[in-house]
Tab-separated table of C-alpha atoms and ligand atoms in Angstrom:
chain	number	residue	atom	x	y	z
A	141	UNK	CA	18.704	10.847	19.696
A	142	UNK	CA	18.121	7.101	19.639
A	143	UNK	CA	21.286	5.001	19.500
A	144	UNK	CA	20.239	3.070	16.410
A	145	UNK	CA	22.955	0.347	16.397
A	146	UNK	CA	22.275	-0.350	20.079
A	147	UNK	CA	18.530	-0.460	19.444
A	148	UNK	CA	18.906	-3.040	16.670
A	149	UNK	CA	21.311	-5.111	18.799
A	150	UNK	CA	18.742	-5.110	21.607
A	151	UNK	CA	16.000	-6.288	19.270
A	152	UNK	CA	18.213	-9.066	17.965
A	153	UNK	CA	18.859	-10.217	21.538
A	154	UNK	CA	15.108	-10.393	22.064
A	155	UNK	CA	14.706	-12.429	18.902
A	156	UNK	CA	17.549	-14.761	19.882
A	157	UNK	CA	15.941	-15.273	23.311
A	158	UNK	CA	13.059	-17.011	21.459
A	159	UNK	CA	10.488	-14.772	23.154
A	160	UNK	CA	8.622	-14.375	19.875
A	161	UNK	CA	8.445	-18.086	18.993
A	162	UNK	CA	5.300	-19.170	20.900
A	163	UNK	CA	2.106	-18.556	18.941
A	164	UNK	CA	0.486	-17.323	22.159
A	165	UNK	CA	2.999	-14.484	22.365
A	166	UNK	CA	2.246	-13.511	18.769
A	167	UNK	CA	-1.489	-13.611	19.408
A	168	UNK	CA	-1.097	-11.455	22.519
A	169	UNK	CA	0.898	-8.835	20.574
A	170	UNK	CA	-1.667	-8.740	17.761
A	171	UNK	CA	-4.433	-8.402	20.344
A	172	UNK	CA	-2.554	-5.533	21.990
A	173	UNK	CA	-2.125	-3.817	18.624
A	174	UNK	CA	-5.870	-4.008	18.078
A	175	UNK	CA	-6.533	-2.670	21.583
A	176	UNK	CA	-4.209	0.263	20.829
A	177	UNK	CA	-6.179	1.127	17.693
A	178	UNK	CA	-9.503	0.918	19.532
A	179	UNK	CA	-8.432	2.834	22.644
A	180	UNK	CA	-6.390	5.492	20.845
A	181	UNK	CA	-8.886	5.953	18.019
A	182	UNK	CA	-9.416	9.665	18.717
A	183	UNK	CA	-5.722	10.385	18.918
A	184	UNK	CA	-4.961	8.659	15.606
A	185	UNK	CA	-7.978	10.125	13.811
A	186	UNK	CA	-6.983	13.598	15.055
A	187	UNK	CA	-3.396	13.080	13.895
A	188	UNK	CA	-4.558	11.989	10.429
A	189	UNK	CA	-6.660	15.129	10.232
A	190	UNK	CA	-3.743	17.309	11.358
A	191	UNK	CA	-1.365	15.890	8.734
A	192	UNK	CA	-3.661	15.270	5.766
A	193	UNK	CA	-7.027	16.844	6.567
A	194	UNK	CA	-8.379	13.285	6.451
A	195	UNK	CA	-12.111	13.158	7.160
A	196	UNK	CA	-12.768	11.052	10.302
A	197	UNK	CA	-14.848	8.348	8.566
A	198	UNK	CA	-12.282	7.989	5.817
A	199	UNK	CA	-9.453	7.817	8.382
A	200	UNK	CA	-11.247	5.103	10.341
A	201	UNK	CA	-12.180	3.061	7.257
A	202	UNK	CA	-8.929	3.203	5.321
A	203	UNK	CA	-6.429	3.281	8.176
A	204	UNK	CA	-7.554	2.053	11.614
A	205	UNK	CA	-10.259	-0.400	10.534
A	206	UNK	CA	-8.089	-1.716	7.733
A	207	UNK	CA	-5.406	-2.751	10.221
A	208	UNK	CA	-8.006	-4.146	12.644
A	209	UNK	CA	-9.459	-6.299	9.839
A	210	UNK	CA	-5.983	-7.526	8.987
A	211	UNK	CA	-5.405	-8.450	12.659
A	212	UNK	CA	-8.766	-10.252	12.948
A	213	UNK	CA	-8.218	-12.173	9.728
A	214	UNK	CA	-4.697	-13.150	10.803
A	215	UNK	CA	-5.794	-14.271	14.276
A	216	UNK	CA	-8.548	-16.389	12.741
A	217	UNK	CA	-6.206	-18.278	10.408
A	218	UNK	CA	-2.849	-18.094	12.171
A	219	UNK	CA	-2.698	-21.720	13.320
A	220	UNK	CA	-3.464	-23.016	9.837
A	221	UNK	CA	-1.033	-20.630	8.155
A	222	UNK	CA	1.803	-21.636	10.492
A	223	UNK	CA	1.151	-25.362	10.425
A	224	UNK	CA	3.923	-27.427	8.818
A	225	UNK	CA	2.958	-28.125	5.226
A	226	UNK	CA	3.444	-31.737	4.138
A	227	UNK	CA	4.965	-32.136	0.685
A	228	UNK	CA	4.796	-35.198	-1.572
A	229	UNK	CA	8.014	-37.161	-1.809
A	230	UNK	CA	9.284	-38.680	-5.088
A	231	UNK	CA	9.226	-42.460	-5.117
A	232	UNK	CA	13.012	-42.754	-5.179
A	233	UNK	CA	13.186	-40.938	-1.796
A	234	UNK	CA	10.602	-43.121	-0.106
A	235	UNK	CA	10.139	-44.233	2.600
A	236	UNK	CA	10.305	-40.816	4.235
A	237	UNK	CA	8.457	-37.569	4.712
A	238	UNK	CA	8.859	-34.034	3.428
A	239	UNK	CA	7.443	-30.811	4.808
A	240	UNK	CA	7.788	-27.053	4.674
A	241	UNK	CA	8.197	-25.216	7.963
A	242	UNK	CA	7.740	-21.461	8.266
A	243	UNK	CA	10.322	-19.970	10.607
A	244	UNK	CA	10.676	-16.287	11.480
A	245	UNK	CA	13.423	-14.324	9.733
A	246	UNK	CA	14.567	-12.202	12.676
A	247	UNK	CA	14.718	-8.393	12.870
A	248	UNK	CA	12.551	-6.579	10.317
A	249	UNK	CA	12.613	-2.918	9.321
A	250	UNK	CA	9.464	-1.153	8.087
A	251	UNK	CA	9.943	2.207	6.351
A	252	UNK	CA	6.570	3.843	5.756
A	253	UNK	CA	5.235	6.718	3.617
A	254	UNK	CA	3.003	9.658	4.508
A	255	UNK	CA	-0.163	9.005	2.477
A	256	UNK	CA	-1.661	6.247	4.665
A	257	UNK	CA	0.834	6.770	7.454
A	258	UNK	CA	-0.848	4.579	10.075
A	259	UNK	CA	-2.074	1.779	7.790
A	260	UNK	CA	1.252	1.426	5.947
A	261	UNK	CA	3.324	1.401	9.147
A	262	UNK	CA	1.120	-1.090	11.000
A	263	UNK	CA	-0.319	-3.488	8.374
A	264	UNK	CA	3.170	-4.887	7.650
A	265	UNK	CA	3.750	-5.139	11.419
A	266	UNK	CA	0.775	-7.514	11.680
A	267	UNK	CA	2.539	-10.002	9.394
A	268	UNK	CA	5.929	-9.416	11.010
A	269	UNK	CA	4.621	-10.247	14.491
A	270	UNK	CA	2.367	-13.065	13.304
A	271	UNK	CA	5.379	-14.731	11.676
A	272	UNK	CA	7.336	-14.410	14.958
A	273	UNK	CA	9.746	-11.586	14.156
A	274	UNK	CA	10.786	-8.405	15.955
A	275	UNK	CA	10.715	-5.009	14.237
A	276	UNK	CA	11.741	-1.408	13.927
A	277	UNK	CA	9.049	0.874	12.493
A	278	UNK	CA	10.162	4.121	10.800
A	279	UNK	CA	7.057	6.183	9.960
A	280	UNK	CA	7.260	9.036	7.462
A	281	UNK	CA	8.517	12.412	8.641
A	282	UNK	CA	6.102	14.043	6.174
A	283	UNK	CA	3.167	13.025	8.381
A	284	UNK	CA	4.768	14.106	11.673
A	285	UNK	CA	1.678	14.063	13.890
A	286	UNK	CA	0.868	10.469	12.979
A	287	UNK	CA	4.536	9.519	13.329
A	288	UNK	CA	4.576	11.000	16.859
A	289	UNK	CA	1.327	9.212	17.772
A	290	UNK	CA	2.752	5.867	16.610
A	291	UNK	CA	5.960	6.499	18.562
A	292	UNK	CA	3.936	7.398	21.671
A	293	UNK	CA	1.456	4.523	21.676
A	294	UNK	CA	3.291	1.503	20.249
A	295	UNK	CA	5.581	1.166	23.311
A	296	UNK	CA	2.554	1.544	25.615
A	297	UNK	CA	0.802	-1.464	24.084
A	298	UNK	CA	3.397	-3.722	22.442
A	299	UNK	CA	6.412	-5.410	24.019
A	300	UNK	CA	9.101	-2.687	23.778
A	301	UNK	CA	11.832	-5.310	23.721
A	302	UNK	CA	10.354	-6.625	20.422
A	303	UNK	CA	8.972	-3.572	18.611
A	304	UNK	CA	10.686	-0.184	18.424
A	305	UNK	CA	9.658	3.005	16.649
A	306	UNK	CA	12.284	5.359	15.253
A	307	UNK	CA	11.077	8.766	14.140
A	308	UNK	CA	12.888	10.939	11.629
A	309	UNK	CA	13.708	11.509	7.987
A	310	UNK	CA	16.606	10.795	5.658
A	311	UNK	CA	19.464	10.827	8.248
A	312	UNK	CA	17.669	8.397	10.568
A	313	UNK	CA	16.562	6.135	7.709
A	314	UNK	CA	20.085	6.163	6.279
A	315	UNK	CA	21.527	5.098	9.624
A	316	UNK	CA	18.900	2.404	9.992
A	317	UNK	CA	19.705	1.092	6.515
A	318	UNK	CA	23.356	0.658	7.526
A	319	UNK	CA	22.332	-1.934	10.149
A	320	UNK	CA	21.933	-5.609	9.479
A	321	UNK	CA	18.232	-6.494	9.191
A	322	UNK	CA	16.703	-9.810	8.184
A	323	UNK	CA	13.972	-8.158	6.136
A	324	UNK	CA	13.307	-4.610	4.936
A	325	UNK	CA	9.777	-3.646	4.021
A	326	UNK	CA	9.700	-0.289	2.235
A	327	UNK	CA	6.660	1.591	0.962
A	328	UNK	CA	7.179	4.775	-1.065
A	329	UNK	CA	8.664	5.951	-4.333
A	330	UNK	CA	10.967	4.006	-6.624
A	331	UNK	CA	13.902	6.377	-6.296
A	332	UNK	CA	14.180	5.686	-2.569
A	333	UNK	CA	13.302	2.046	-3.299
A	334	UNK	CA	16.600	1.824	-5.182
A	335	UNK	CA	18.476	3.327	-2.198
A	336	UNK	CA	16.833	0.778	0.112
A	337	UNK	CA	17.675	-2.131	-2.168
A	338	UNK	CA	21.287	-1.008	-2.557
A	339	UNK	CA	21.701	-0.772	1.223
A	340	UNK	CA	20.027	-4.167	1.695
A	341	UNK	CA	22.384	-5.785	-0.822
A	342	UNK	CA	25.329	-5.151	1.502
A	343	UNK	CA	23.844	-7.576	4.044
A	344	UNK	CA	22.029	-9.779	1.502
A	345	UNK	CA	18.812	-8.728	3.211
A	346	UNK	CA	15.584	-9.568	1.387
A	347	UNK	CA	13.362	-6.592	0.605
A	348	UNK	CA	9.764	-5.930	-0.260
A	349	UNK	CA	9.364	-2.698	-2.200
A	350	UNK	CA	5.805	-1.419	-2.286
A	351	UNK	CA	6.071	1.339	-4.876
A	352	UNK	CA	3.675	3.323	-7.036
A	353	UNK	CA	3.167	4.335	-10.637
A	354	UNK	CA	0.399	5.242	-13.037
A	355	UNK	CA	-2.562	2.877	-12.640
A	356	UNK	CA	-4.737	3.076	-15.773
A	357	UNK	CA	-8.493	2.616	-16.129
A	358	UNK	CA	-9.875	1.253	-19.392
A	359	UNK	CA	-13.477	2.265	-19.991
A	360	UNK	CA	-15.160	0.162	-22.665
A	361	UNK	CA	-17.872	1.446	-24.987
A	362	UNK	CA	-20.692	-0.719	-23.630
A	363	UNK	CA	-20.777	0.395	-19.975
A	364	UNK	CA	-23.088	2.709	-18.012
A	365	UNK	CA	-21.185	6.005	-17.577
A	366	UNK	CA	-23.083	6.821	-14.368
A	367	UNK	CA	-21.971	3.620	-12.660
A	368	UNK	CA	-18.392	4.139	-13.872
A	369	UNK	CA	-18.410	7.739	-12.616
A	370	UNK	CA	-19.750	6.769	-9.177
A	371	UNK	CA	-17.027	4.194	-8.573
A	372	UNK	CA	-14.251	6.234	-10.213
A	373	UNK	CA	-14.972	9.392	-8.201
A	374	UNK	CA	-14.957	7.467	-4.927
A	375	UNK	CA	-11.681	5.707	-5.801
A	376	UNK	CA	-9.855	8.648	-7.349
A	377	UNK	CA	-10.600	11.385	-4.814
A	378	UNK	CA	-10.161	9.258	-1.704
A	379	UNK	CA	-7.425	10.943	0.360
A	380	UNK	CA	-7.456	13.712	-2.285
A	381	UNK	CA	-6.012	11.298	-4.828
A	382	UNK	CA	-2.954	10.484	-2.700
A	383	UNK	CA	-3.448	6.714	-2.867
A	384	UNK	CA	-0.888	4.357	-4.389
A	385	UNK	CA	-3.601	2.346	-6.177
A	386	UNK	CA	-5.713	5.372	-7.148
A	387	UNK	CA	-6.878	5.369	-10.767
A	388	UNK	CA	-4.215	7.579	-12.354
A	389	UNK	CA	-5.716	8.134	-15.810
A	390	UNK	CA	-8.613	6.939	-17.948
A	391	UNK	CA	-8.328	5.397	-21.395
A	392	UNK	CA	-11.829	5.793	-22.830
A	393	UNK	CA	-12.489	3.645	-25.879
A	394	UNK	CA	-14.370	5.797	-28.381
A	395	UNK	CA	-16.367	8.834	-27.257
A	396	UNK	CA	-15.511	10.137	-23.753
A	397	UNK	CA	-18.355	12.724	-23.758
A	398	UNK	CA	-20.919	10.721	-21.718
A	399	UNK	CA	-18.260	9.772	-19.147
A	400	UNK	CA	-17.111	13.399	-18.788
A	401	UNK	CA	-20.714	14.507	-18.157
A	402	UNK	CA	-21.284	11.714	-15.634
A	403	UNK	CA	-18.026	12.487	-13.796
A	404	UNK	CA	-18.984	16.167	-13.575
A	405	UNK	CA	-22.379	15.265	-12.080
A	406	UNK	CA	-20.890	12.785	-9.650
A	407	UNK	CA	-18.158	15.163	-8.397
A	408	UNK	CA	-20.850	17.801	-7.732
A	409	UNK	CA	-23.195	15.263	-6.134
A	410	UNK	CA	-20.536	13.849	-3.813
A	411	UNK	CA	-18.611	16.989	-2.862
A	412	UNK	CA	-21.117	19.786	-3.580
A	413	UNK	CA	-20.693	22.890	-5.727
A	414	UNK	CA	-17.681	23.940	-3.634
A	415	UNK	CA	-15.717	20.809	-2.580
A	416	UNK	CA	-13.447	22.944	-0.358
A	417	UNK	CA	-16.308	23.013	2.148
A	418	UNK	CA	-17.072	19.278	1.911
A	419	UNK	CA	-16.403	17.308	5.112
A	420	UNK	CA	-15.607	14.336	2.871
A	421	UNK	CA	-12.644	15.845	1.067
A	422	UNK	CA	-8.981	15.929	2.180
A	423	UNK	CA	-5.995	18.171	1.478
A	424	UNK	CA	-2.577	17.877	-0.209
A	425	UNK	CA	0.188	16.809	2.155
A	426	UNK	CA	2.586	19.735	1.664
A	427	UNK	CA	3.422	22.783	-0.464
A	428	UNK	CA	5.886	20.937	-2.660
A	429	UNK	CA	3.230	18.472	-3.784
A	430	UNK	CA	0.648	21.279	-4.022
A	431	UNK	CA	2.885	23.257	-6.428
A	432	UNK	CA	3.662	20.133	-8.461
A	433	UNK	CA	-0.032	19.266	-8.811
A	434	UNK	CA	-1.102	22.805	-9.626
A	435	UNK	CA	1.413	22.753	-12.477
A	436	UNK	CA	-0.220	19.607	-13.897
A	437	UNK	CA	-3.596	21.323	-14.286
A	438	UNK	CA	-2.337	22.932	-17.499
A	439	UNK	CA	-1.994	19.532	-19.207
A	440	UNK	CA	-5.544	19.533	-20.576
A	441	UNK	CA	-8.962	21.194	-20.666
A	442	UNK	CA	-10.686	21.266	-17.271
A	443	UNK	CA	-14.029	19.439	-17.371
A	444	UNK	CA	-14.796	19.927	-13.673
A	445	UNK	CA	-12.717	21.333	-10.799
A	446	UNK	CA	-9.427	23.123	-11.385
A	447	UNK	CA	-9.721	25.466	-8.381
A	448	UNK	CA	-6.801	25.684	-5.936
A	449	UNK	CA	-5.948	27.415	-2.667
A	450	UNK	CA	-2.349	27.350	-1.558
A	451	UNK	CA	-2.992	28.515	2.014
A	452	UNK	CA	-5.107	25.428	2.759
A	453	UNK	CA	-3.279	23.147	0.255
A	454	UNK	CA	-6.613	22.586	-1.475
A	455	UNK	CA	-6.898	21.293	-5.022
A	456	UNK	CA	-10.446	20.631	-6.206
A	457	UNK	CA	-11.417	17.197	-7.517
A	458	UNK	CA	-10.531	17.748	-11.153
A	459	UNK	CA	-11.176	15.972	-14.446
A	460	UNK	CA	-9.066	16.900	-17.485
A	461	UNK	CA	-9.779	16.046	-21.088
A	462	UNK	CA	-7.953	16.657	-24.387
A	463	UNK	CA	-4.793	15.391	-22.700
A	464	UNK	CA	-1.802	14.520	-24.878
A	465	UNK	CA	0.093	11.296	-24.073
A	466	UNK	CA	3.343	13.283	-23.794
A	467	UNK	CA	1.896	16.005	-21.516
A	468	UNK	CA	3.297	16.645	-18.020
A	469	UNK	CA	0.348	14.974	-16.286
A	470	UNK	CA	1.088	11.762	-18.207
A	471	UNK	CA	4.838	11.934	-17.484
A	472	UNK	CA	4.667	11.123	-13.753
A	473	UNK	CA	2.491	9.434	-11.135
A	474	UNK	CA	-0.140	12.090	-10.412
A	475	UNK	CA	-0.726	11.221	-6.739
A	476	UNK	CA	-3.353	13.924	-6.373
A	477	UNK	CA	-6.973	14.742	-7.297
A	478	UNK	CA	-6.489	15.192	-11.051
A	479	UNK	CA	-8.009	12.640	-13.438
A	480	UNK	CA	-6.927	12.930	-17.081
A	481	UNK	CA	-9.070	11.274	-19.730
A	482	UNK	CA	-7.469	10.142	-22.973
A	483	UNK	CA	-9.502	8.644	-25.769
A	484	UNK	CA	-8.292	5.653	-27.756
A	485	UNK	CA	-9.948	4.147	-30.824
A	486	UNK	CA	-9.900	0.485	-29.713
A	487	UNK	CA	-9.007	-2.051	-27.051
A	488	UNK	CA	-5.878	-2.841	-29.053
A	489	UNK	CA	-4.789	0.787	-28.776
A	490	UNK	CA	-5.518	0.825	-25.021
A	491	UNK	CA	-3.483	-2.335	-24.436
A	492	UNK	CA	-0.583	-1.046	-26.542
A	493	UNK	CA	-0.647	2.259	-24.615
A	494	UNK	CA	-0.353	0.404	-21.296
A	495	UNK	CA	2.328	-2.002	-22.513
A	496	UNK	CA	4.444	0.917	-23.756
A	497	UNK	CA	4.737	2.205	-20.186
A	498	UNK	CA	6.010	0.910	-16.814
A	499	UNK	CA	4.123	-2.016	-15.322
A	500	UNK	CA	1.484	-0.416	-13.096
A	501	UNK	CA	0.614	-1.279	-9.503
A	502	UNK	CA	-3.016	-1.759	-10.511
A	503	UNK	CA	-4.919	-1.865	-13.775
A	504	UNK	CA	-8.665	-1.276	-13.810
A	505	UNK	CA	-11.276	-1.843	-16.465
A	506	UNK	CA	-14.981	-1.307	-16.820
A	507	UNK	CA	-16.267	-3.746	-19.390
A	508	UNK	CA	-19.056	-6.279	-19.798
A	509	UNK	CA	-17.096	-8.424	-22.201
A	510	UNK	CA	-15.417	-11.595	-20.956
A	511	UNK	CA	-13.280	-11.585	-24.056
A	512	UNK	CA	-12.012	-8.089	-23.234
A	513	UNK	CA	-11.288	-9.149	-19.637
A	514	UNK	CA	-9.379	-12.159	-20.898
A	515	UNK	CA	-7.324	-10.055	-23.288
A	516	UNK	CA	-6.483	-7.528	-20.554
A	517	UNK	CA	-5.310	-10.301	-18.219
A	518	UNK	CA	-3.380	-12.034	-20.982
A	519	UNK	CA	-1.769	-9.058	-22.714
A	520	UNK	CA	-0.747	-6.737	-19.863
A	521	UNK	CA	1.222	-7.027	-16.613
A	522	UNK	CA	0.382	-5.187	-13.395
A	523	UNK	CA	0.508	-5.731	-9.633
A	524	UNK	CA	-3.248	-6.329	-9.614
A	525	UNK	CA	-6.258	-6.118	-11.900
A	526	UNK	CA	-9.631	-4.747	-10.810
A	527	UNK	CA	-12.627	-5.244	-13.078
A	528	UNK	CA	-15.659	-3.078	-12.395
A	529	UNK	CA	-14.453	-1.457	-9.167
A	530	UNK	CA	-11.136	0.358	-8.659
A	531	UNK	CA	-9.077	0.250	-5.430
A	532	UNK	CA	-11.220	-2.223	-3.444
A	533	UNK	CA	-9.079	-5.270	-4.332
A	534	UNK	CA	-6.813	-3.947	-1.580
A	535	UNK	CA	-9.430	-4.953	0.990
A	536	UNK	CA	-9.862	-8.530	-0.267
A	537	UNK	CA	-8.026	-10.159	2.644
A	538	UNK	CA	-6.965	-13.304	0.786
A	539	UNK	CA	-5.461	-11.547	-2.239
A	540	UNK	CA	-1.739	-10.684	-2.334
A	541	UNK	CA	-0.897	-6.987	-2.488
A	542	UNK	CA	2.226	-5.783	-4.285
A	543	UNK	CA	3.705	-4.485	-7.510
A	544	UNK	CA	5.779	-5.756	-10.405
A	545	UNK	CA	8.659	-4.072	-12.240
A	546	UNK	CA	8.676	-0.332	-11.498
A	547	UNK	CA	5.665	-0.720	-9.177
A	548	UNK	CA	7.658	-2.891	-6.806
A	549	UNK	CA	8.460	-6.411	-5.696
A	550	UNK	CA	7.200	-8.725	-2.985
A	551	UNK	CA	3.671	-9.006	-1.638
A	552	UNK	CA	1.788	-9.000	1.635
A	553	UNK	CA	-1.613	-9.106	3.366
A	554	UNK	CA	-2.980	-12.142	5.166
A	555	UNK	CA	-1.202	-15.394	4.424
A	556	UNK	CA	1.101	-13.645	1.943
A	557	UNK	CA	2.517	-11.573	4.822
A	558	UNK	CA	3.387	-14.757	6.708
A	559	UNK	CA	5.305	-16.021	3.682
A	560	UNK	CA	7.047	-12.673	3.149
A	561	UNK	CA	8.260	-12.494	6.745
A	562	UNK	CA	9.155	-16.189	7.104
A	563	UNK	CA	11.843	-18.486	5.842
A	564	UNK	CA	10.225	-21.482	4.161
A	565	UNK	CA	12.446	-24.249	5.460
A	566	UNK	CA	12.464	-27.511	3.533
A	567	UNK	CA	12.655	-30.591	5.768
A	568	UNK	CA	13.299	-34.116	4.540
A	569	UNK	CA	13.195	-37.015	7.012
A	570	UNK	CA	14.158	-40.580	6.047
A	571	UNK	CA	14.223	-43.483	8.480
A	572	UNK	CA	17.644	-44.894	9.413
A	573	UNK	CA	16.723	-48.519	8.864
B	163	LIG	P1	7.842	9.506	1.708
B	163	LIG	O1	8.465	10.746	1.168
B	163	LIG	O2	7.149	9.540	3.024
B	163	LIG	O3	9.028	8.430	1.750
B	163	LIG	C1	8.827	7.123	2.185
B	163	LIG	C2	9.863	6.800	3.240
B	163	LIG	O4	11.164	6.846	2.687
B	163	LIG	C3	9.840	7.749	4.422
B	163	LIG	O5	9.809	7.014	5.635
B	163	LIG	C4	11.128	8.546	4.256
B	163	LIG	O6	11.690	8.930	5.496
B	163	LIG	C5	12.027	7.577	3.535
B	163	LIG	N1	13.027	8.274	2.720
B	163	LIG	C6	12.803	9.349	1.920
B	163	LIG	N2	13.963	9.707	1.282
B	163	LIG	C7	14.902	8.823	1.692
B	163	LIG	C8	16.291	8.655	1.394
B	163	LIG	N3	16.939	9.462	0.545
B	163	LIG	N4	16.951	7.629	1.982
B	163	LIG	C9	16.313	6.804	2.832
B	163	LIG	N5	15.001	6.927	3.161
B	163	LIG	C10	14.306	7.913	2.597
B	163	LIG	O7	6.799	8.888	0.719
B	163	LIG	P2	6.754	8.988	-0.874
B	163	LIG	O8	7.899	8.252	-1.468
B	163	LIG	O9	6.458	10.373	-1.297
B	163	LIG	O10	5.428	8.123	-1.069
B	163	LIG	C11	4.676	8.239	-2.214
B	163	LIG	C12	4.988	7.089	-3.143
B	163	LIG	O11	4.732	5.865	-2.473
B	163	LIG	C13	4.084	7.076	-4.361
B	163	LIG	O12	4.827	6.699	-5.471
B	163	LIG	C14	3.061	6.016	-4.013
B	163	LIG	O13	2.438	5.424	-5.111
B	163	LIG	C15	3.897	5.048	-3.252
B	163	LIG	N6	3.071	4.247	-2.362
B	163	LIG	C16	2.999	2.919	-2.594
B	163	LIG	C17	2.185	2.133	-1.785
B	163	LIG	C18	2.078	0.660	-1.992
B	163	LIG	O14	1.544	-0.002	-1.110
B	163	LIG	N7	2.560	0.119	-3.091
B	163	LIG	C19	1.460	2.727	-0.756
B	163	LIG	C20	1.576	4.089	-0.560
B	163	LIG	C21	2.394	4.846	-1.360
């Protein structure tokens, strides 16, 4: 058993020694993190398959390569992002200068989930190190093979006096949360998010809560159902639907018939007549989630899919129609390969439906109308909006990533990570004469 208080004290000593201050040290650590991902590729890809049945290409693209891109982007812009930022000074304070300096916060804690267990443990670490902090990483116990691989390799590549990995579940996380951190970065569900925030309040520690929710997709009347189906199927069934920004449900304006037909064709085209044999399709993380998802299949009429196999935790890519707004599948974040379609008579009805519910992490829409896009942006709130292509906004390196309301607080990626893991110190300097 790791002595958690001692571990955190040791990390704080490292931070206080100013080891992490030089930009060269930060660059070297980011370089080492990239080397780890390149050299241990097979080990991580194998672990992602063991825990989630993740196909190798998908694992590389959405986990390893994602973090590598984040490292490359950060290394390219780090000097500019960390440069003191001059600020204009009001006339009454002149002569003088004003600037904003980004200084590291100290010891950060990252608590990660199981669905993208490598990506969501390491992408925050990129920002933490780039901003000059030290960190404890606590990967999810529900993806134990990936957690073990992170715990094995991180100390081989990164400075162990600055980055520690603690494995375990609720008891370990609870003990970690009792310590004094300077930032806590949590990704997972809102119930635990509340526990994290309560624990952080004791030390007045700032938190970022990267949570989930039901991300809707509005499909307008004027769009090509084949194009919509191609992009929706890719986004929805990635990682067997276990993606925080996965399209959760569709609000089809008017007749959903053409979209249902196109989705059926696209599911068969992409995964074959029997998706359980497709090398491109993953599995459900555990039996608890499998049972929960199987129960949701009764919420509507199955258009395509619906097959399940408990032994292999397989649930087919499924589309449901004739779904009531108060059905079980609409009462929780689905977080699995089930796509309910609800029809609404108008854009007004779609917007009202979304506004009546928690603010989603992402809101997607397929529409050709600029007026409709404007109304969606103006009349709804969500962590992000994606027009024409769900999920991919996550890979736009200069966009902030994060939720609002029930979908979370705080943001990261690229420059936004530097700001999240830094204190923005205001400096005023007036001459003495
Ligand atoms: P999970 O069960 O792996 O939990 C996340 C972390 O919380 C784990 O490290 C776990 O050990 C810890 N934890 C669990 N219970 C705890 C407790 N009682 N006290 C302290 N720590 C505890 O993951 P999950 O919550 O099932 O993840 C799925 C949720 O995460 C979904 O809602 C999904 O949308 C959301 N998510 C959000 C993002 C994002 O970036 N916004 C990304 C992925 C997942």
